[in-house]
PDB file of C-alpha atoms in Angstrom:
ATOM      1  CA  ARG A  51     325.598 137.637 221.267  1.00  0.00           C
ATOM      2  CA  ASP A  52     327.378 135.285 223.658  1.00  0.00           C
ATOM      3  CA  GLY A  53     330.011 137.954 224.391  1.00  0.00           C
ATOM      4  CA  ALA A  54     330.751 138.676 220.715  1.00  0.00           C
ATOM      5  CA  THR A  55     329.901 141.912 218.897  1.00  0.00           C
ATOM      6  CA  ILE A  56     327.489 141.432 216.008  1.00  0.00           C
ATOM      7  CA  ALA A  57     325.810 143.723 213.478  1.00  0.00           C
ATOM      8  CA  GLY A  58     322.151 144.660 213.393  1.00  0.00           C
ATOM      9  CA  GLY A  59     321.747 142.548 210.294  1.00  0.00           C
ATOM     10  CA  ASP A  60     322.754 139.477 212.313  1.00  0.00           C
ATOM     11  CA  LEU A  61     319.565 139.694 214.380  1.00  0.00           C
ATOM     12  CA  ALA A  62     317.038 137.061 213.412  1.00  0.00           C
ATOM     13  CA  VAL A  63     313.315 136.669 213.879  1.00  0.00           C
ATOM     14  CA  GLY A  64     312.742 134.833 217.138  1.00  0.00           C
ATOM     15  CA  ASP A  65     315.890 136.144 218.879  1.00  0.00           C
ATOM     16  CA  GLU A  66     315.295 137.074 222.518  1.00  0.00           C
ATOM     17  CA  ILE A  67     316.873 140.474 223.175  1.00  0.00           C
ATOM     18  CA  VAL A  68     317.447 143.008 225.937  1.00  0.00           C
ATOM     19  CA  LEU A  69     317.609 146.703 225.034  1.00  0.00           C
ATOM     20  CA  ARG A  70     319.743 149.345 226.709  1.00  0.00           C
ATOM     21  CA  GLN A  71     318.056 152.728 226.305  1.00  0.00           C
ATOM     22  CA  GLN A  72     318.792 156.376 227.011  1.00  0.00           C
ATOM     23  CA  ARG A  73     315.987 158.876 227.636  1.00  0.00           C
ATOM     24  CA  GLN A  74     316.017 161.868 225.312  1.00  0.00           C
ATOM     25  CA  ALA A  75     314.986 165.457 226.062  1.00  0.00           C
ATOM     26  CA  ASP A  76     311.704 165.061 224.164  1.00  0.00           C
ATOM     27  CA  GLY A  77     310.727 162.057 226.296  1.00  0.00           C
ATOM     28  CA  THR A  78     311.569 159.407 223.731  1.00  0.00           C
ATOM     29  CA  PHE A  79     314.205 156.746 224.201  1.00  0.00           C
ATOM     30  CA  LYS A  80     317.277 156.020 222.109  1.00  0.00           C
ATOM     31  CA  VAL A  81     318.488 152.423 221.955  1.00  0.00           C
ATOM     32  CA  THR A  82     322.216 152.375 222.792  1.00  0.00           C
ATOM     33  CA  ALA A  83     322.811 148.621 222.880  1.00  0.00           C
ATOM     34  CA  ILE A  84     321.063 145.367 222.043  1.00  0.00           C
ATOM     35  CA  ARG A  85     322.037 142.114 223.746  1.00  0.00           C
ATOM     36  CA  VAL A  86     320.911 138.789 222.345  1.00  0.00           C
ATOM     37  CA  ILE A  87     319.926 136.276 225.045  1.00  0.00           C
ATOM     38  CA  LEU A  88     320.901 132.806 223.893  1.00  0.00           C
ATOM     39  CA  PRO A  89     318.705 129.857 224.885  1.00  0.00           C
ATOM     40  CA  LYS A  90     319.989 127.494 227.561  1.00  0.00           C
ATOM     41  CA  VAL A  91     319.211 123.945 228.586  1.00  0.00           C
ATOM     42  CA  ALA A  92     320.414 122.175 231.710  1.00  0.00           C
ATOM     43  CA  GLY A  93     320.266 118.639 232.992  1.00  0.00           C
ATOM     44  CA  THR A  94     322.050 115.338 233.357  1.00  0.00           C
ATOM     45  CA  VAL A  95     324.158 114.096 230.448  1.00  0.00           C
ATOM     46  CA  THR A  96     322.660 110.824 229.243  1.00  0.00           C
ATOM     47  CA  ALA A  97     324.630 110.376 226.007  1.00  0.00           C
ATOM     48  CA  VAL A  98     327.716 111.853 224.348  1.00  0.00           C
ATOM     49  CA  ALA A  99     328.547 111.397 220.662  1.00  0.00           C
ATOM     50  CA  ALA A 100     331.090 112.935 218.316  1.00  0.00           C
ATOM     51  CA  SER A 101     328.736 115.706 217.231  1.00  0.00           C
ATOM     52  CA  SER A 102     326.002 115.746 219.863  1.00  0.00           C
ATOM     53  CA  LEU A 103     325.084 115.224 223.481  1.00  0.00           C
ATOM     54  CA  THR A 104     321.777 114.500 225.178  1.00  0.00           C
ATOM     55  CA  LEU A 105     320.552 116.102 228.402  1.00  0.00           C
ATOM     56  CA  ALA A 106     317.729 114.901 230.630  1.00  0.00           C
ATOM     57  CA  ALA A 107     315.928 117.607 232.618  1.00  0.00           C
ATOM     58  CA  ARG A 108     314.493 117.006 236.092  1.00  0.00           C
ATOM     59  CA  ASP A 109     311.068 116.334 234.605  1.00  0.00           C
ATOM     60  CA  GLY A 110     312.550 113.622 232.395  1.00  0.00           C
ATOM     61  CA  THR A 111     312.443 115.673 229.200  1.00  0.00           C
ATOM     62  CA  LYS A 112     315.417 114.911 226.951  1.00  0.00           C
ATOM     63  CA  THR A 113     317.121 117.390 224.636  1.00  0.00           C
ATOM     64  CA  THR A 114     319.721 116.471 222.033  1.00  0.00           C
ATOM     65  CA  VAL A 115     322.200 119.283 221.397  1.00  0.00           C
ATOM     66  CA  LYS A 116     324.447 119.587 218.366  1.00  0.00           C
ATOM     67  CA  LEU A 117     328.185 120.090 218.918  1.00  0.00           C
ATOM     68  CA  THR A 118     330.479 121.806 216.423  1.00  0.00           C
ATOM     69  CA  ALA A 119     334.190 122.518 216.095  1.00  0.00           C
ATOM     70  CA  SER A 120     333.563 125.995 217.549  1.00  0.00           C
ATOM     71  CA  THR A 121     331.740 124.756 220.660  1.00  0.00           C
ATOM     72  CA  THR A 122     333.657 125.707 223.817  1.00  0.00           C
ATOM     73  CA  TYR A 123     333.756 123.681 227.026  1.00  0.00           C
ATOM     74  CA  ARG A 124     334.276 124.439 230.705  1.00  0.00           C
ATOM     75  CA  LEU A 125     334.706 122.133 233.688  1.00  0.00           C
ATOM     76  CA  GLY A 126     333.424 124.315 236.497  1.00  0.00           C
ATOM     77  CA  LYS A 127     335.374 127.536 235.994  1.00  0.00           C
ATOM     78  CA  ALA A 128     338.273 125.932 234.144  1.00  0.00           C
ATOM     79  CA  ALA A 129     338.586 125.663 230.361  1.00  0.00           C
ATOM     80  CA  ALA A 130     338.177 122.108 229.120  1.00  0.00           C
ATOM     81  CA  ASP A 131     337.448 120.093 225.981  1.00  0.00           C
ATOM     82  CA  ARG A 132     334.759 117.636 224.926  1.00  0.00           C
ATOM     83  CA  SER A 133     336.446 114.792 226.798  1.00  0.00           C
ATOM     84  CA  ALA A 134     335.380 116.461 230.068  1.00  0.00           C
ATOM     85  CA  VAL A 135     331.719 115.765 229.270  1.00  0.00           C
ATOM     86  CA  LYS A 136     330.753 112.360 230.674  1.00  0.00           C
ATOM     87  CA  VAL A 137     327.473 110.517 231.020  1.00  0.00           C
ATOM     88  CA  GLY A 138     325.998 111.200 234.459  1.00  0.00           C
ATOM     89  CA  MET A 139     327.486 114.676 234.834  1.00  0.00           C
ATOM     90  CA  GLN A 140     325.402 117.817 235.230  1.00  0.00           C
ATOM     91  CA  ALA A 141     325.700 120.306 232.372  1.00  0.00           C
ATOM     92  CA  VAL A 142     324.414 123.657 231.180  1.00  0.00           C
ATOM     93  CA  VAL A 143     324.397 124.270 227.420  1.00  0.00           C
ATOM     94  CA  THR A 144     324.118 127.683 225.775  1.00  0.00           C
ATOM     95  CA  GLY A 145     323.519 127.832 222.054  1.00  0.00           C
ATOM     96  CA  THR A 146     321.530 128.972 219.056  1.00  0.00           C
ATOM     97  CA  ARG A 147     318.161 127.532 218.119  1.00  0.00           C
ATOM     98  CA  ALA A 148     317.241 126.823 214.525  1.00  0.00           C
ATOM     99  CA  PRO A 149     313.715 127.353 213.178  1.00  0.00           C
ATOM    100  CA  ASP A 150     313.066 123.609 213.550  1.00  0.00           C
ATOM    101  CA  GLY A 151     313.897 123.860 217.267  1.00  0.00           C
ATOM    102  CA  THR A 152     317.330 122.222 217.056  1.00  0.00           C
ATOM    103  CA  LEU A 153     319.833 123.669 219.544  1.00  0.00           C
ATOM    104  CA  THR A 154     323.462 124.022 218.450  1.00  0.00           C
ATOM    105  CA  ALA A 155     325.829 124.525 221.388  1.00  0.00           C
ATOM    106  CA  THR A 156     328.131 127.521 221.515  1.00  0.00           C
ATOM    107  CA  SER A 157     329.280 126.572 225.023  1.00  0.00           C
ATOM    108  CA  VAL A 158     328.950 123.599 227.357  1.00  0.00           C
ATOM    109  CA  THR A 159     329.668 123.884 231.081  1.00  0.00           C
ATOM    110  CA  VAL A 160     329.813 120.728 233.187  1.00  0.00           C
ATOM    111  CA  LYS A 161     329.902 120.561 236.953  1.00  0.00           C
ATOM    112  CA  ALA A 162     333.007 118.947 238.363  1.00  0.00           C
ATOM    113  CA  SER A 163     332.819 115.778 240.438  1.00  0.00           C
ATOM    114  CA  ARG A 164     334.292 116.065 243.930  1.00  0.00           C
ATOM    115  CA  VAL A 165     336.291 113.819 246.235  1.00  0.00           C
ATOM    116  CA  ALA A 166     336.880 114.794 249.879  1.00  0.00           C
ATOM    117  CA  GLY A 167     338.798 113.020 252.607  1.00  0.00           C
ATOM    118  CA  THR A 168     342.223 112.424 254.113  1.00  0.00           C
ATOM    119  CA  VAL A 169     345.394 111.852 252.096  1.00  0.00           C
ATOM    120  CA  ALA A 170     346.449 108.223 252.520  1.00  0.00           C
ATOM    121  CA  ALA A 171     349.314 108.213 249.996  1.00  0.00           C
ATOM    122  CA  THR A 172     350.851 110.184 247.152  1.00  0.00           C
ATOM    123  CA  SER A 173     352.931 109.306 244.125  1.00  0.00           C
ATOM    124  CA  GLY A 174     354.240 111.114 241.080  1.00  0.00           C
ATOM    125  CA  SER A 175     350.799 111.255 239.475  1.00  0.00           C
ATOM    126  CA  THR A 176     348.220 110.116 242.025  1.00  0.00           C
ATOM    127  CA  ILE A 177     346.832 110.963 245.446  1.00  0.00           C
ATOM    128  CA  THR A 178     345.020 108.225 247.337  1.00  0.00           C
ATOM    129  CA  VAL A 179     342.206 109.650 249.466  1.00  0.00           C
ATOM    130  CA  THR A 180     340.446 107.953 252.360  1.00  0.00           C
ATOM    131  CA  ALA A 181     336.830 109.097 252.380  1.00  0.00           C
ATOM    132  CA  ARG A 182     334.718 109.477 255.498  1.00  0.00           C
ATOM    133  CA  ASP A 183     333.171 106.041 254.963  1.00  0.00           C
ATOM    134  CA  GLY A 184     336.645 104.489 254.896  1.00  0.00           C
ATOM    135  CA  SER A 185     336.689 103.807 251.166  1.00  0.00           C
ATOM    136  CA  LYS A 186     339.746 104.663 249.085  1.00  0.00           C
ATOM    137  CA  VAL A 187     339.565 106.876 245.988  1.00  0.00           C
ATOM    138  CA  VAL A 188     342.466 107.459 243.605  1.00  0.00           C
ATOM    139  CA  VAL A 189     342.859 111.075 242.460  1.00  0.00           C
ATOM    140  CA  LYS A 190     344.903 111.356 239.274  1.00  0.00           C
ATOM    141  CA  VAL A 191     346.803 114.598 238.701  1.00  0.00           C
ATOM    142  CA  ALA A 192     348.410 116.067 235.596  1.00  0.00           C
ATOM    143  CA  ALA A 193     350.522 119.049 234.582  1.00  0.00           C
ATOM    144  CA  SER A 194     347.335 121.096 234.237  1.00  0.00           C
ATOM    145  CA  THR A 195     346.136 120.359 237.790  1.00  0.00           C
ATOM    146  CA  THR A 196     346.166 123.415 240.059  1.00  0.00           C
ATOM    147  CA  TYR A 197     346.899 123.197 243.791  1.00  0.00           C
ATOM    148  CA  ARG A 198     345.924 125.248 246.810  1.00  0.00           C
ATOM    149  CA  VAL A 199     347.552 124.227 250.091  1.00  0.00           C
ATOM    150  CA  ALA A 200     346.960 126.195 253.279  1.00  0.00           C
ATOM    151  CA  GLY A 201     350.061 128.178 254.232  1.00  0.00           C
ATOM    152  CA  VAL A 202     351.799 127.621 250.871  1.00  0.00           C
ATOM    153  CA  GLU A 203     351.964 130.516 248.420  1.00  0.00           C
ATOM    154  CA  LYS A 204     352.666 128.548 245.232  1.00  0.00           C
ATOM    155  CA  ALA A 205     351.565 125.025 245.970  1.00  0.00           C
ATOM    156  CA  ALA A 206     352.468 121.889 244.044  1.00  0.00           C
ATOM    157  CA  LEU A 207     351.815 118.181 244.382  1.00  0.00           C
ATOM    158  CA  THR A 208     354.851 117.832 246.647  1.00  0.00           C
ATOM    159  CA  ASP A 209     353.106 120.099 249.197  1.00  0.00           C
ATOM    160  CA  VAL A 210     350.240 117.619 249.546  1.00  0.00           C
ATOM    161  CA  LYS A 211     351.219 115.328 252.432  1.00  0.00           C
ATOM    162  CA  VAL A 212     349.869 112.158 253.981  1.00  0.00           C
ATOM    163  CA  ASP A 213     347.186 112.825 256.651  1.00  0.00           C
ATOM    164  CA  MET A 214     346.250 116.209 255.176  1.00  0.00           C
ATOM    165  CA  TRP A 215     342.594 117.002 254.568  1.00  0.00           C
ATOM    166  CA  ILE A 216     341.874 117.300 250.865  1.00  0.00           C
ATOM    167  CA  VAL A 217     339.140 118.259 248.421  1.00  0.00           C
ATOM    168  CA  ALA A 218     339.717 117.467 244.742  1.00  0.00           C
ATOM    169  CA  GLU A 219     337.480 118.389 241.817  1.00  0.00           C
ATOM    170  CA  GLY A 220     337.565 117.086 238.265  1.00  0.00           C
ATOM    171  CA  VAL A 221     336.170 114.422 235.964  1.00  0.00           C
ATOM    172  CA  ARG A 222     335.182 110.980 237.218  1.00  0.00           C
ATOM    173  CA  ASN A 223     336.820 108.200 235.213  1.00  0.00           C
ATOM    174  CA  ASP A 224     335.097 104.956 234.298  1.00  0.00           C
ATOM    175  CA  ASP A 225     337.242 103.086 236.841  1.00  0.00           C
ATOM    176  CA  GLY A 226     336.007 105.315 239.684  1.00  0.00           C
ATOM    177  CA  SER A 227     339.154 107.416 239.942  1.00  0.00           C
ATOM    178  CA  LEU A 228     339.046 111.198 239.597  1.00  0.00           C
ATOM    179  CA  ALA A 229     341.056 113.157 237.019  1.00  0.00           C
ATOM    180  CA  ALA A 230     341.638 116.282 239.090  1.00  0.00           C
ATOM    181  CA  SER A 231     341.562 119.797 237.704  1.00  0.00           C
ATOM    182  CA  THR A 232     341.871 121.373 241.182  1.00  0.00           C
ATOM    183  CA  VAL A 233     343.230 120.105 244.493  1.00  0.00           C
ATOM    184  CA  ALA A 234     342.903 121.937 247.822  1.00  0.00           C
ATOM    185  CA  ALA A 235     344.548 120.654 251.013  1.00  0.00           C
ATOM    186  CA  ALA A 236     345.292 121.655 254.592  1.00  0.00           C
ATOM    187  CA  ALA A 237     347.186 120.084 257.465  1.00  0.00           C
ATOM    188  CA  ALA A 238     345.077 118.168 259.958  1.00  0.00           C
ATOM    189  CA  GLY A 239     343.740 120.587 262.559  1.00  0.00           C
ATOM    190  CA  LYS A 240     344.049 123.621 260.268  1.00  0.00           C
ATOM    191  CA  HIS A 241     340.775 123.083 258.445  1.00  0.00           C
ATOM    192  CA  LYS A 242     337.386 124.121 259.840  1.00  0.00           C
ATOM    193  CA  GLY A 243     335.652 120.913 258.911  1.00  0.00           C
ATOM    194  CA  TRP A 244     334.059 119.132 256.013  1.00  0.00           C
ATOM    195  CA  GLY A 245     332.619 121.506 253.472  1.00  0.00           C
ATOM    196  CA  ASP A 246     334.717 124.512 254.528  1.00  0.00           C
ATOM    197  CA  TRP A 247     336.938 124.292 251.466  1.00  0.00           C
ATOM    198  CA  LYS A 248     335.745 126.582 248.686  1.00  0.00           C
ATOM    199  CA  LEU A 249     337.912 125.640 245.717  1.00  0.00           C
ATOM    200  CA  ASP A 250     336.967 128.779 243.798  1.00  0.00           C
ATOM    201  CA  ARG A 251     338.044 130.940 246.765  1.00  0.00           C
ATOM    202  CA  GLY A 252     341.395 129.311 247.287  1.00  0.00           C
ATOM    203  CA  GLY A 253     340.981 127.759 250.713  1.00  0.00           C
ATOM    204  CA  PRO A 254     338.901 127.509 253.870  1.00  0.00           C
ATOM    205  CA  GLY A 255     335.891 129.777 253.872  1.00  0.00           C
ATOM    206  CA  LYS A 256     332.523 130.127 255.490  1.00  0.00           C
ATOM    207  CA  ALA A 257     331.321 126.835 256.890  1.00  0.00           C
ATOM    208  CA  SER A 258     328.823 124.918 254.803  1.00  0.00           C
ATOM    209  CA  PRO A 259     327.162 121.501 255.122  1.00  0.00           C
ATOM    210  CA  ALA A 260     329.527 118.551 254.861  1.00  0.00           C
ATOM    211  CA  PRO A 261     329.777 117.064 251.369  1.00  0.00           C
ATOM    212  CA  ALA A 262     329.408 113.363 250.759  1.00  0.00           C
ATOM    213  CA  ALA A 263     332.630 111.417 250.564  1.00  0.00           C
ATOM    214  CA  THR A 264     332.568 111.160 246.784  1.00  0.00           C
ATOM    215  CA  GLN A 265     329.614 113.142 245.551  1.00  0.00           C
ATOM    216  CA  GLN A 266     328.334 114.166 242.126  1.00  0.00           C
ATOM    217  CA  PRO A 267     326.736 117.613 242.451  1.00  0.00           C
ATOM    218  CA  SER A 268     323.134 117.842 241.425  1.00  0.00           C
ATOM    219  CA  SER A 269     321.868 120.149 238.686  1.00  0.00           C
ATOM    220  CA  ASN A 270     320.705 123.603 239.647  1.00  0.00           C
ATOM    221  CA  GLY A 271     318.172 123.528 236.870  1.00  0.00           C
TER     222      GLY A 271
END
């Protein structure tokens, strides 16, 4: 269940399971493994409280999910904490459902917000990005921010230079700035165009449609 080994006695009525079976010589099948499929809900975060969050599905249906001290969080592929979950973000929640239908989250994954553009300025903790529409967005970096710069083996903030092309992903702050978990950059002329940067692949990749200047990815359902 959810990557953890459990005993047969931990199975409950109503659990959705997948069986792994091995055919025997007499034509019967022996069950060699049982995997519990945990329920999932996905949608837009409409409210976040100390012990719960609410998601709105595409059809407008809202689900309130319980959060506990053991709930884990991810921002894209990176480990995070509850502070990464903001109203307006897209999220997928995996959990356990009680007999009354209440869902308690074992894990919450939120999709990172993205900023793309040209580096206008850098400081000890910020990168100012000029988006395609000419607007300026402040990207805030921290010790946990990871960097990928074309041509640099172990990149750091100091390798991000003015006039470079940049894509940053992270959490959008209330003031419109972005708290970056990942920054990817390349010198002007060394990128293949908007949308070519695949942050989970470490640099330019197969061309894809150009992203909006400061977009919030939509839910995949």
